[in-house]
């Protein structure tokens, strides 16, 4: 190991940890990122579909946080392209939500009307409007709603770009090295044990996804951040038959620029079990074919599982109780990719100036 003292240690090299590292490193903060995996972004950051959606209509703290993060994406995508020469494939395509019956129509149309009434965007579409946008959509739909501000990103490329960007500004990554223990002195954390070696720091960030609660428990914080299993199916369409995110029947369909299409995702509270199941895959494929029958002609590529960090009051952002130099940044659940930019920005502000541009009080870690 090159050093045993740094300014900030971040535990977790997923998209949240890498985004925090990138923002801190740009401010000339010395950062070390530690992860038990051999590469960055190998868990839920790799497994997600990269959807960037924020459909809520209220001005409550969580929807505001989501909207603020979505607004950061265009500039961040360009910044990372210039910094690293990596295109994170940020596509501002919008989401097309389709409905098949009056019950579904009522919910979606009501949401669209509330958004418009509150100065947000949404377009209510007839069946013909939907087919003009996406000709492959089933003739059995009753209509749809377009959320034009939504987008998606290639999350694997984004994590890589953030890590390279952070490295370019001096961040050190210790990968394949689990933190085995915290070193405390006079009631404060002063270091961590990694492979029997102690690395000291002034500030520590726990950003280890659904493992964050287990790590925080070593500091006597009992917080329930649980794994939420999500299965995803990858298929290929050449030429492409879908141009934007489509959701309905409890699933989403996400087209990538390489002709691949993602179908997802299940939500299963089964602990840390990561085996794909026939039932889960069948549910997603059946629903996708009901939405777009032409998908039956696509080539099946593979399926995989990710474990989202679920926290019922999530996300969990801020100093943990009893410690003024240990930050928790986890519990983003389904919106880890969406919330990565604002999380990186706010945690960086918290550590460097002690004041954040959005209040973190609604998201402070609490024992539950």
mmCIF file of C-alpha atoms in Angstrom:
data_model
loop_
_atom_site.group_PDB
_atom_site.id
_atom_site.type_symbol
_atom_site.label_atom_id
_atom_site.label_comp_id
_atom_site.label_asym_id
_atom_site.label_seq_id
_atom_site.Cartn_x
_atom_site.Cartn_y
_atom_site.Cartn_z
ATOM 1 C CA UNK A 1 0.000 0.000 0.000
ATOM 2 C CA UNK A 2 1.353 3.393 -0.981
ATOM 3 C CA UNK A 3 0.264 5.353 2.066
ATOM 4 C CA UNK A 4 -1.159 4.900 5.535
ATOM 5 C CA UNK A 5 -2.710 8.379 5.909
ATOM 6 C CA UNK A 6 -5.258 10.155 3.754
ATOM 7 C CA UNK A 7 -7.949 12.803 4.159
ATOM 8 C CA UNK A 8 -11.004 10.658 3.392
ATOM 9 C CA UNK A 9 -11.504 6.907 3.226
ATOM 10 C CA UNK A 10 -14.519 5.718 1.247
ATOM 11 C CA UNK A 11 -15.636 2.139 1.846
ATOM 12 C CA UNK A 12 -17.366 0.994 -1.319
ATOM 13 C CA UNK A 13 -16.369 1.405 -4.978
ATOM 14 C CA UNK A 14 -19.830 1.371 -6.528
ATOM 15 C CA UNK A 15 -21.384 4.317 -8.305
ATOM 16 C CA UNK A 16 -22.113 6.152 -5.038
ATOM 17 C CA UNK A 17 -18.613 5.734 -3.635
ATOM 18 C CA UNK A 18 -16.986 6.609 -6.954
ATOM 19 C CA UNK A 19 -19.151 9.701 -7.410
ATOM 20 C CA UNK A 20 -18.290 10.942 -3.916
ATOM 21 C CA UNK A 21 -14.600 10.268 -4.590
ATOM 22 C CA UNK A 22 -14.750 12.147 -7.891
ATOM 23 C CA UNK A 23 -16.397 15.216 -6.365
ATOM 24 C CA UNK A 24 -13.988 15.283 -3.423
ATOM 25 C CA UNK A 25 -10.919 14.731 -5.588
ATOM 26 C CA UNK A 26 -11.868 17.670 -7.814
ATOM 27 C CA UNK A 27 -11.634 19.794 -4.650
ATOM 28 C CA UNK A 28 -8.070 18.594 -4.006
ATOM 29 C CA UNK A 29 -9.092 16.267 -1.175
ATOM 30 C CA UNK A 30 -6.899 13.191 -0.779
ATOM 31 C CA UNK A 31 -9.190 10.170 -1.067
ATOM 32 C CA UNK A 32 -8.689 6.431 -0.746
ATOM 33 C CA UNK A 33 -11.483 4.134 -1.931
ATOM 34 C CA UNK A 34 -11.499 0.616 -0.480
ATOM 35 C CA UNK A 35 -13.594 -2.287 -1.724
ATOM 36 C CA UNK A 36 -13.517 -6.036 -1.211
ATOM 37 C CA UNK A 37 -14.237 -6.560 -4.931
ATOM 38 C CA UNK A 38 -11.444 -6.687 -7.484
ATOM 39 C CA UNK A 39 -12.947 -3.939 -9.652
ATOM 40 C CA UNK A 40 -15.198 -0.908 -9.312
ATOM 41 C CA UNK A 41 -18.972 -1.173 -9.613
ATOM 42 C CA UNK A 42 -19.293 -4.957 -9.511
ATOM 43 C CA UNK A 43 -22.568 -5.186 -7.563
ATOM 44 C CA UNK A 44 -25.835 -3.256 -8.027
ATOM 45 C CA UNK A 45 -24.013 -0.478 -9.905
ATOM 46 C CA UNK A 46 -23.168 -3.024 -12.596
ATOM 47 C CA UNK A 47 -26.483 -4.878 -12.499
ATOM 48 C CA UNK A 48 -28.886 -1.945 -12.807
ATOM 49 C CA UNK A 49 -30.601 -0.787 -15.977
ATOM 50 C CA UNK A 50 -29.406 2.813 -15.688
ATOM 51 C CA UNK A 51 -32.897 4.324 -15.698
ATOM 52 C CA UNK A 52 -33.152 8.007 -14.749
ATOM 53 C CA UNK A 53 -36.781 8.697 -13.869
ATOM 54 C CA UNK A 54 -38.492 11.016 -11.406
ATOM 55 C CA UNK A 55 -42.286 11.004 -11.749
ATOM 56 C CA UNK A 56 -43.418 12.236 -8.326
ATOM 57 C CA UNK A 57 -45.363 15.474 -8.288
ATOM 58 C CA UNK A 58 -44.801 16.780 -4.752
ATOM 59 C CA UNK A 59 -42.155 19.102 -3.366
ATOM 60 C CA UNK A 60 -41.247 16.683 -0.606
ATOM 61 C CA UNK A 61 -37.493 16.255 0.082
ATOM 62 C CA UNK A 62 -37.099 12.936 -1.726
ATOM 63 C CA UNK A 63 -38.723 13.937 -5.061
ATOM 64 C CA UNK A 64 -36.817 17.215 -4.921
ATOM 65 C CA UNK A 65 -33.582 15.287 -4.463
ATOM 66 C CA UNK A 66 -34.389 13.054 -7.434
ATOM 67 C CA UNK A 67 -35.218 15.984 -9.702
ATOM 68 C CA UNK A 68 -32.067 17.844 -8.648
ATOM 69 C CA UNK A 69 -29.912 14.822 -9.452
ATOM 70 C CA UNK A 70 -31.557 14.272 -12.842
ATOM 71 C CA UNK A 71 -30.788 17.898 -13.706
ATOM 72 C CA UNK A 72 -27.082 17.303 -13.040
ATOM 73 C CA UNK A 73 -26.761 14.546 -15.630
ATOM 74 C CA UNK A 74 -26.283 16.496 -18.890
ATOM 75 C CA UNK A 75 -23.330 18.501 -17.558
ATOM 76 C CA UNK A 76 -21.830 15.518 -15.727
ATOM 77 C CA UNK A 77 -22.004 13.338 -18.842
ATOM 78 C CA UNK A 78 -20.145 15.957 -20.871
ATOM 79 C CA UNK A 79 -17.639 16.592 -18.077
ATOM 80 C CA UNK A 80 -16.799 12.893 -17.838
ATOM 81 C CA UNK A 81 -16.478 12.628 -21.628
ATOM 82 C CA UNK A 82 -13.938 15.462 -21.642
ATOM 83 C CA UNK A 83 -12.165 14.202 -18.506
ATOM 84 C CA UNK A 84 -11.954 10.509 -19.406
ATOM 85 C CA UNK A 85 -12.918 10.178 -23.081
ATOM 86 C CA UNK A 86 -15.719 7.804 -22.004
ATOM 87 C CA UNK A 87 -19.231 8.264 -23.329
ATOM 88 C CA UNK A 88 -21.551 7.186 -20.509
ATOM 89 C CA UNK A 89 -24.389 6.986 -23.066
ATOM 90 C CA UNK A 90 -26.647 9.485 -21.349
ATOM 91 C CA UNK A 91 -29.786 9.530 -23.494
ATOM 92 C CA UNK A 92 -32.590 11.984 -22.806
ATOM 93 C CA UNK A 93 -35.236 9.806 -24.453
ATOM 94 C CA UNK A 94 -38.146 10.081 -22.035
ATOM 95 C CA UNK A 95 -40.209 7.234 -20.626
ATOM 96 C CA UNK A 96 -43.340 5.930 -22.315
ATOM 97 C CA UNK A 97 -45.699 4.399 -19.749
ATOM 98 C CA UNK A 98 -48.424 2.334 -21.402
ATOM 99 C CA UNK A 99 -51.727 1.148 -19.961
ATOM 100 C CA UNK A 100 -54.115 -1.596 -20.981
ATOM 101 C CA UNK A 101 -57.277 -0.902 -18.986
ATOM 102 C CA UNK A 102 -59.251 1.826 -17.207
ATOM 103 C CA UNK A 103 -57.698 1.154 -13.805
ATOM 104 C CA UNK A 104 -54.159 1.625 -15.134
ATOM 105 C CA UNK A 105 -55.305 4.593 -17.222
ATOM 106 C CA UNK A 106 -56.805 6.356 -14.214
ATOM 107 C CA UNK A 107 -53.598 6.152 -12.203
ATOM 108 C CA UNK A 108 -51.271 7.266 -14.975
ATOM 109 C CA UNK A 109 -53.524 10.001 -16.344
ATOM 110 C CA UNK A 110 -54.074 11.342 -12.830
ATOM 111 C CA UNK A 111 -50.302 11.440 -12.297
ATOM 112 C CA UNK A 112 -49.788 13.233 -15.603
ATOM 113 C CA UNK A 113 -52.446 15.826 -14.783
ATOM 114 C CA UNK A 114 -50.942 16.501 -11.354
ATOM 115 C CA UNK A 115 -47.511 16.967 -12.902
ATOM 116 C CA UNK A 116 -48.788 19.453 -15.471
ATOM 117 C CA UNK A 117 -50.777 21.351 -12.823
ATOM 118 C CA UNK A 118 -47.606 21.714 -10.753
ATOM 119 C CA UNK A 119 -45.442 22.943 -13.614
ATOM 120 C CA UNK A 120 -43.805 19.603 -14.407
ATOM 121 C CA UNK A 121 -43.889 17.747 -17.719
ATOM 122 C CA UNK A 122 -46.049 14.864 -18.920
ATOM 123 C CA UNK A 123 -48.067 14.150 -22.055
ATOM 124 C CA UNK A 124 -51.223 12.033 -22.158
ATOM 125 C CA UNK A 125 -51.251 9.932 -25.336
ATOM 126 C CA UNK A 126 -53.932 8.121 -27.297
ATOM 127 C CA UNK A 127 -53.251 4.692 -28.734
ATOM 128 C CA UNK A 128 -52.350 6.267 -32.077
ATOM 129 C CA UNK A 129 -50.002 8.730 -30.397
ATOM 130 C CA UNK A 130 -48.230 5.793 -28.721
ATOM 131 C CA UNK A 131 -47.905 3.844 -31.972
ATOM 132 C CA UNK A 132 -46.488 6.907 -33.736
ATOM 133 C CA UNK A 133 -43.747 7.064 -31.110
ATOM 134 C CA UNK A 134 -43.195 3.307 -30.771
ATOM 135 C CA UNK A 135 -44.704 1.276 -33.634
ATOM 136 C CA UNK A 136 -43.768 -2.035 -31.997
ATOM 137 C CA UNK A 137 -46.092 -1.483 -29.015
ATOM 138 C CA UNK A 138 -49.062 -3.856 -28.813
ATOM 139 C CA UNK A 139 -52.350 -2.986 -30.515
ATOM 140 C CA UNK A 140 -54.069 -4.040 -27.278
ATOM 141 C CA UNK A 141 -52.994 -0.979 -25.287
ATOM 142 C CA UNK A 142 -55.527 1.690 -24.320
ATOM 143 C CA UNK A 143 -53.058 4.601 -24.344
ATOM 144 C CA UNK A 144 -50.039 5.936 -22.559
ATOM 145 C CA UNK A 145 -48.259 8.804 -20.862
ATOM 146 C CA UNK A 146 -44.916 10.244 -21.964
ATOM 147 C CA UNK A 147 -42.542 11.595 -19.325
ATOM 148 C CA UNK A 148 -40.164 13.534 -21.607
ATOM 149 C CA UNK A 149 -37.567 14.567 -19.012
ATOM 150 C CA UNK A 150 -36.529 10.984 -18.234
ATOM 151 C CA UNK A 151 -33.434 9.332 -19.588
ATOM 152 C CA UNK A 152 -31.047 6.478 -19.124
ATOM 153 C CA UNK A 153 -27.324 5.910 -18.898
ATOM 154 C CA UNK A 154 -24.892 3.041 -19.370
ATOM 155 C CA UNK A 155 -24.171 2.599 -15.685
ATOM 156 C CA UNK A 156 -21.121 0.353 -16.130
ATOM 157 C CA UNK A 157 -19.436 3.006 -18.266
ATOM 158 C CA UNK A 158 -20.412 5.715 -15.793
ATOM 159 C CA UNK A 159 -18.813 3.956 -12.826
ATOM 160 C CA UNK A 160 -15.646 3.404 -14.841
ATOM 161 C CA UNK A 161 -15.563 7.054 -15.923
ATOM 162 C CA UNK A 162 -16.074 8.289 -12.356
ATOM 163 C CA UNK A 163 -13.275 6.036 -11.085
ATOM 164 C CA UNK A 164 -10.876 7.161 -13.815
ATOM 165 C CA UNK A 165 -11.838 10.791 -13.236
ATOM 166 C CA UNK A 166 -11.228 10.424 -9.509
ATOM 167 C CA UNK A 167 -7.892 8.693 -10.177
ATOM 168 C CA UNK A 168 -6.884 11.501 -12.525
ATOM 169 C CA UNK A 169 -7.333 13.884 -9.590
ATOM 170 C CA UNK A 170 -5.269 11.732 -7.217
ATOM 171 C CA UNK A 171 -7.683 9.233 -5.694
ATOM 172 C CA UNK A 172 -6.184 5.874 -4.756
ATOM 173 C CA UNK A 173 -8.258 2.702 -5.164
ATOM 174 C CA UNK A 174 -7.502 -0.332 -2.994
ATOM 175 C CA UNK A 175 -9.546 -3.063 -4.648
ATOM 176 C CA UNK A 176 -9.848 -6.646 -3.497
ATOM 177 C CA UNK A 177 -9.163 -5.387 0.015
ATOM 178 C CA UNK A 178 -11.983 -5.681 2.560
ATOM 179 C CA UNK A 179 -12.041 -3.432 5.611
ATOM 180 C CA UNK A 180 -11.789 -5.799 8.553
ATOM 181 C CA UNK A 181 -12.104 -3.341 11.431
ATOM 182 C CA UNK A 182 -12.344 0.289 12.468
ATOM 183 C CA UNK A 183 -9.669 1.785 14.688
ATOM 184 C CA UNK A 184 -11.094 4.071 17.376
ATOM 185 C CA UNK A 185 -9.405 6.452 19.785
ATOM 186 C CA UNK A 186 -11.159 8.622 22.367
ATOM 187 C CA UNK A 187 -14.542 7.814 20.870
ATOM 188 C CA UNK A 188 -13.576 8.765 17.306
ATOM 189 C CA UNK A 189 -12.687 6.670 14.292
ATOM 190 C CA UNK A 190 -9.101 7.309 13.287
ATOM 191 C CA UNK A 191 -8.422 4.484 10.857
ATOM 192 C CA UNK A 192 -9.364 1.171 9.314
ATOM 193 C CA UNK A 193 -7.665 -2.206 9.180
ATOM 194 C CA UNK A 194 -7.038 -3.562 5.697
ATOM 195 C CA UNK A 195 -5.070 -6.793 5.337
ATOM 196 C CA UNK A 196 -3.588 -6.316 8.820
ATOM 197 C CA UNK A 197 -2.394 -2.821 7.914
ATOM 198 C CA UNK A 198 -3.877 0.345 9.396
ATOM 199 C CA UNK A 199 -4.808 3.254 7.140
ATOM 200 C CA UNK A 200 -5.566 6.505 8.957
ATOM 201 C CA UNK A 201 -7.883 9.271 7.803
ATOM 202 C CA UNK A 202 -9.740 12.318 9.051
ATOM 203 C CA UNK A 203 -13.134 11.334 7.616
ATOM 204 C CA UNK A 204 -14.750 8.032 6.650
ATOM 205 C CA UNK A 205 -17.613 7.330 4.249
ATOM 206 C CA UNK A 206 -19.558 4.073 4.255
ATOM 207 C CA UNK A 207 -20.978 3.640 0.743
ATOM 208 C CA UNK A 208 -21.091 -0.133 0.435
ATOM 209 C CA UNK A 209 -24.623 -0.615 -0.884
ATOM 210 C CA UNK A 210 -26.624 -3.301 0.884
ATOM 211 C CA UNK A 211 -23.548 -4.209 2.953
ATOM 212 C CA UNK A 212 -23.452 -0.736 4.516
ATOM 213 C CA UNK A 213 -25.614 -1.704 7.487
ATOM 214 C CA UNK A 214 -23.302 -4.569 8.355
ATOM 215 C CA UNK A 215 -20.295 -2.274 8.221
ATOM 216 C CA UNK A 216 -22.052 0.415 10.277
ATOM 217 C CA UNK A 217 -22.877 -2.171 12.935
ATOM 218 C CA UNK A 218 -19.150 -2.336 13.715
ATOM 219 C CA UNK A 219 -19.613 1.239 14.952
ATOM 220 C CA UNK A 220 -22.629 0.245 17.055
ATOM 221 C CA UNK A 221 -25.178 1.667 14.603
ATOM 222 C CA UNK A 222 -28.054 -0.751 14.107
ATOM 223 C CA UNK A 223 -29.595 0.359 10.829
ATOM 224 C CA UNK A 224 -31.601 -1.874 8.523
ATOM 225 C CA UNK A 225 -30.254 -1.571 4.977
ATOM 226 C CA UNK A 226 -31.386 -4.772 3.312
ATOM 227 C CA UNK A 227 -30.649 -6.380 -0.055
ATOM 228 C CA UNK A 228 -33.559 -6.267 -2.506
ATOM 229 C CA UNK A 229 -32.920 -8.823 -5.225
ATOM 230 C CA UNK A 230 -33.646 -7.717 -8.790
ATOM 231 C CA UNK A 231 -33.471 -9.994 -11.821
ATOM 232 C CA UNK A 232 -32.795 -8.533 -15.275
ATOM 233 C CA UNK A 233 -32.970 -10.090 -18.738
ATOM 234 C CA UNK A 234 -30.777 -8.980 -21.652
ATOM 235 C CA UNK A 235 -31.948 -9.517 -25.235
ATOM 236 C CA UNK A 236 -30.737 -8.201 -28.594
ATOM 237 C CA UNK A 237 -32.677 -6.506 -31.361
ATOM 238 C CA UNK A 238 -30.992 -5.856 -34.721
ATOM 239 C CA UNK A 239 -32.198 -3.558 -36.146
ATOM 240 C CA UNK A 240 -33.526 -1.770 -33.036
ATOM 241 C CA UNK A 241 -37.301 -1.890 -32.617
ATOM 242 C CA UNK A 242 -37.613 0.340 -29.523
ATOM 243 C CA UNK A 243 -36.331 3.889 -29.193
ATOM 244 C CA UNK A 244 -37.011 4.840 -25.583
ATOM 245 C CA UNK A 245 -37.751 3.433 -22.141
ATOM 246 C CA UNK A 246 -41.152 1.749 -22.060
ATOM 247 C CA UNK A 247 -42.782 0.662 -18.841
ATOM 248 C CA UNK A 248 -45.989 -1.133 -18.000
ATOM 249 C CA UNK A 249 -47.336 -4.303 -16.411
ATOM 250 C CA UNK A 250 -44.816 -3.914 -13.612
ATOM 251 C CA UNK A 251 -41.695 -4.054 -15.791
ATOM 252 C CA UNK A 252 -39.509 -1.744 -17.861
ATOM 253 C CA UNK A 253 -37.905 -2.141 -21.280
ATOM 254 C CA UNK A 254 -34.686 -0.188 -21.836
ATOM 255 C CA UNK A 255 -32.983 0.022 -25.259
ATOM 256 C CA UNK A 256 -29.208 0.506 -25.399
ATOM 257 C CA UNK A 257 -27.237 2.081 -28.212
ATOM 258 C CA UNK A 258 -25.545 -1.244 -28.991
ATOM 259 C CA UNK A 259 -28.870 -2.889 -29.939
ATOM 260 C CA UNK A 260 -29.257 -4.709 -26.634
ATOM 261 C CA UNK A 261 -32.502 -4.377 -24.646
ATOM 262 C CA UNK A 262 -32.872 -4.745 -20.892
ATOM 263 C CA UNK A 263 -36.017 -6.177 -19.324
ATOM 264 C CA UNK A 264 -36.428 -5.729 -15.600
ATOM 265 C CA UNK A 265 -36.748 -6.039 -12.800
ATOM 266 C CA UNK A 266 -38.097 -8.220 -10.049
ATOM 267 C CA UNK A 267 -38.196 -7.099 -6.411
ATOM 268 C CA UNK A 268 -37.495 -9.978 -4.031
ATOM 269 C CA UNK A 269 -36.650 -9.683 -0.345
ATOM 270 C CA UNK A 270 -34.688 -12.922 -0.060
ATOM 271 C CA UNK A 271 -31.498 -11.797 1.623
ATOM 272 C CA UNK A 272 -28.192 -11.987 -0.205
ATOM 273 C CA UNK A 273 -29.294 -14.794 -2.559
ATOM 274 C CA UNK A 274 -28.295 -13.961 -6.151
ATOM 275 C CA UNK A 275 -29.495 -16.871 -8.281
ATOM 276 C CA UNK A 276 -31.692 -16.059 -11.312
ATOM 277 C CA UNK A 277 -34.915 -18.067 -11.399
ATOM 278 C CA UNK A 278 -37.049 -19.395 -14.241
ATOM 279 C CA UNK A 279 -40.123 -17.807 -12.674
ATOM 280 C CA UNK A 280 -38.541 -14.366 -12.402
ATOM 281 C CA UNK A 281 -37.206 -14.445 -15.958
ATOM 282 C CA UNK A 282 -40.539 -15.730 -17.311
ATOM 283 C CA UNK A 283 -42.500 -12.962 -15.593
ATOM 284 C CA UNK A 284 -40.396 -10.263 -17.229
ATOM 285 C CA UNK A 285 -40.344 -11.839 -20.690
ATOM 286 C CA UNK A 286 -44.107 -12.503 -20.656
ATOM 287 C CA UNK A 287 -44.879 -8.922 -19.644
ATOM 288 C CA UNK A 288 -42.437 -7.486 -22.196
ATOM 289 C CA UNK A 289 -44.017 -9.503 -25.019
ATOM 290 C CA UNK A 290 -47.489 -8.304 -23.998
ATOM 291 C CA UNK A 291 -46.205 -4.727 -24.299
ATOM 292 C CA UNK A 292 -44.234 -5.240 -27.528
ATOM 293 C CA UNK A 293 -45.015 -8.558 -29.291
ATOM 294 C CA UNK A 294 -42.114 -8.158 -31.747
ATOM 295 C CA UNK A 295 -39.726 -8.850 -28.864
ATOM 296 C CA UNK A 296 -40.435 -12.554 -29.417
ATOM 297 C CA UNK A 297 -38.075 -12.337 -32.407
ATOM 298 C CA UNK A 298 -35.193 -10.970 -30.353
ATOM 299 C CA UNK A 299 -32.124 -12.975 -29.483
ATOM 300 C CA UNK A 300 -31.880 -14.016 -25.835
ATOM 301 C CA UNK A 301 -28.499 -12.985 -24.412
ATOM 302 C CA UNK A 302 -28.367 -13.567 -20.658
ATOM 303 C CA UNK A 303 -29.909 -12.865 -17.272
ATOM 304 C CA UNK A 304 -28.392 -11.688 -14.005
ATOM 305 C CA UNK A 305 -29.202 -10.508 -10.496
ATOM 306 C CA UNK A 306 -28.393 -7.343 -8.585
ATOM 307 C CA UNK A 307 -28.912 -6.545 -4.904
ATOM 308 C CA UNK A 308 -30.309 -3.059 -4.362
ATOM 309 C CA UNK A 309 -29.738 -1.421 -0.938
ATOM 310 C CA UNK A 310 -33.237 -1.018 0.517
ATOM 311 C CA UNK A 311 -33.804 1.329 3.451
ATOM 312 C CA UNK A 312 -37.410 2.210 4.206
ATOM 313 C CA UNK A 313 -36.592 5.859 4.929
ATOM 314 C CA UNK A 314 -33.983 6.014 2.190
ATOM 315 C CA UNK A 315 -31.701 7.199 1.040
ATOM 316 C CA UNK A 316 -29.520 7.413 4.141
ATOM 317 C CA UNK A 317 -27.132 10.376 3.909
ATOM 318 C CA UNK A 318 -25.132 12.075 6.644
ATOM 319 C CA UNK A 319 -23.041 11.558 9.739
ATOM 320 C CA UNK A 320 -23.942 8.496 11.777
ATOM 321 C CA UNK A 321 -25.090 8.993 15.378
ATOM 322 C CA UNK A 322 -22.225 9.298 17.833
ATOM 323 C CA UNK A 323 -19.531 10.107 15.256
ATOM 324 C CA UNK A 324 -18.693 13.475 13.741
ATOM 325 C CA UNK A 325 -16.370 12.057 11.098
ATOM 326 C CA UNK A 326 -18.190 8.975 9.761
ATOM 327 C CA UNK A 327 -20.685 9.490 6.934
ATOM 328 C CA UNK A 328 -23.215 6.964 5.671
ATOM 329 C CA UNK A 329 -24.280 7.165 2.015
ATOM 330 C CA UNK A 330 -26.498 4.204 1.157
ATOM 331 C CA UNK A 331 -30.090 2.985 1.006
ATOM 332 C CA UNK A 332 -30.807 4.430 -2.446
ATOM 333 C CA UNK A 333 -32.808 1.308 -3.371
ATOM 334 C CA UNK A 334 -33.994 1.548 -7.009
ATOM 335 C CA UNK A 335 -32.574 5.032 -7.580
ATOM 336 C CA UNK A 336 -28.866 4.582 -6.947
ATOM 337 C CA UNK A 337 -27.904 5.479 -10.516
ATOM 338 C CA UNK A 338 -30.292 8.424 -10.604
ATOM 339 C CA UNK A 339 -29.155 9.797 -7.237
ATOM 340 C CA UNK A 340 -25.414 9.271 -7.672
ATOM 341 C CA UNK A 341 -24.616 12.801 -8.934
ATOM 342 C CA UNK A 342 -26.504 14.638 -6.162
ATOM 343 C CA UNK A 343 -25.158 12.246 -3.534
ATOM 344 C CA UNK A 344 -21.593 12.874 -4.663
ATOM 345 C CA UNK A 345 -22.165 16.612 -4.665
ATOM 346 C CA UNK A 346 -23.847 16.794 -1.241
ATOM 347 C CA UNK A 347 -21.499 14.446 0.601
ATOM 348 C CA UNK A 348 -18.555 16.346 -0.860
ATOM 349 C CA UNK A 349 -20.071 19.605 0.391
ATOM 350 C CA UNK A 350 -20.770 18.101 3.818
ATOM 351 C CA UNK A 351 -17.163 16.983 4.230
ATOM 352 C CA UNK A 352 -15.410 20.026 2.789
ATOM 353 C CA UNK A 353 -17.528 22.995 3.929
ATOM 354 C CA UNK A 354 -19.936 21.506 6.464
ATOM 355 C CA UNK A 355 -22.992 22.883 4.681
ATOM 356 C CA UNK A 356 -24.969 21.324 1.835
ATOM 357 C CA UNK A 357 -26.899 22.950 -1.006
ATOM 358 C CA UNK A 358 -29.856 20.625 -0.249
ATOM 359 C CA UNK A 359 -30.766 19.817 3.334
ATOM 360 C CA UNK A 360 -29.707 16.349 4.432
ATOM 361 C CA UNK A 361 -31.789 16.424 7.620
ATOM 362 C CA UNK A 362 -34.634 14.346 6.087
ATOM 363 C CA UNK A 363 -32.104 11.652 5.176
ATOM 364 C CA UNK A 364 -29.940 11.515 8.304
ATOM 365 C CA UNK A 365 -29.032 7.991 9.442
ATOM 366 C CA UNK A 366 -31.352 6.752 12.175
ATOM 367 C CA UNK A 367 -31.372 3.447 13.970
ATOM 368 C CA UNK A 368 -34.279 1.275 12.801
#
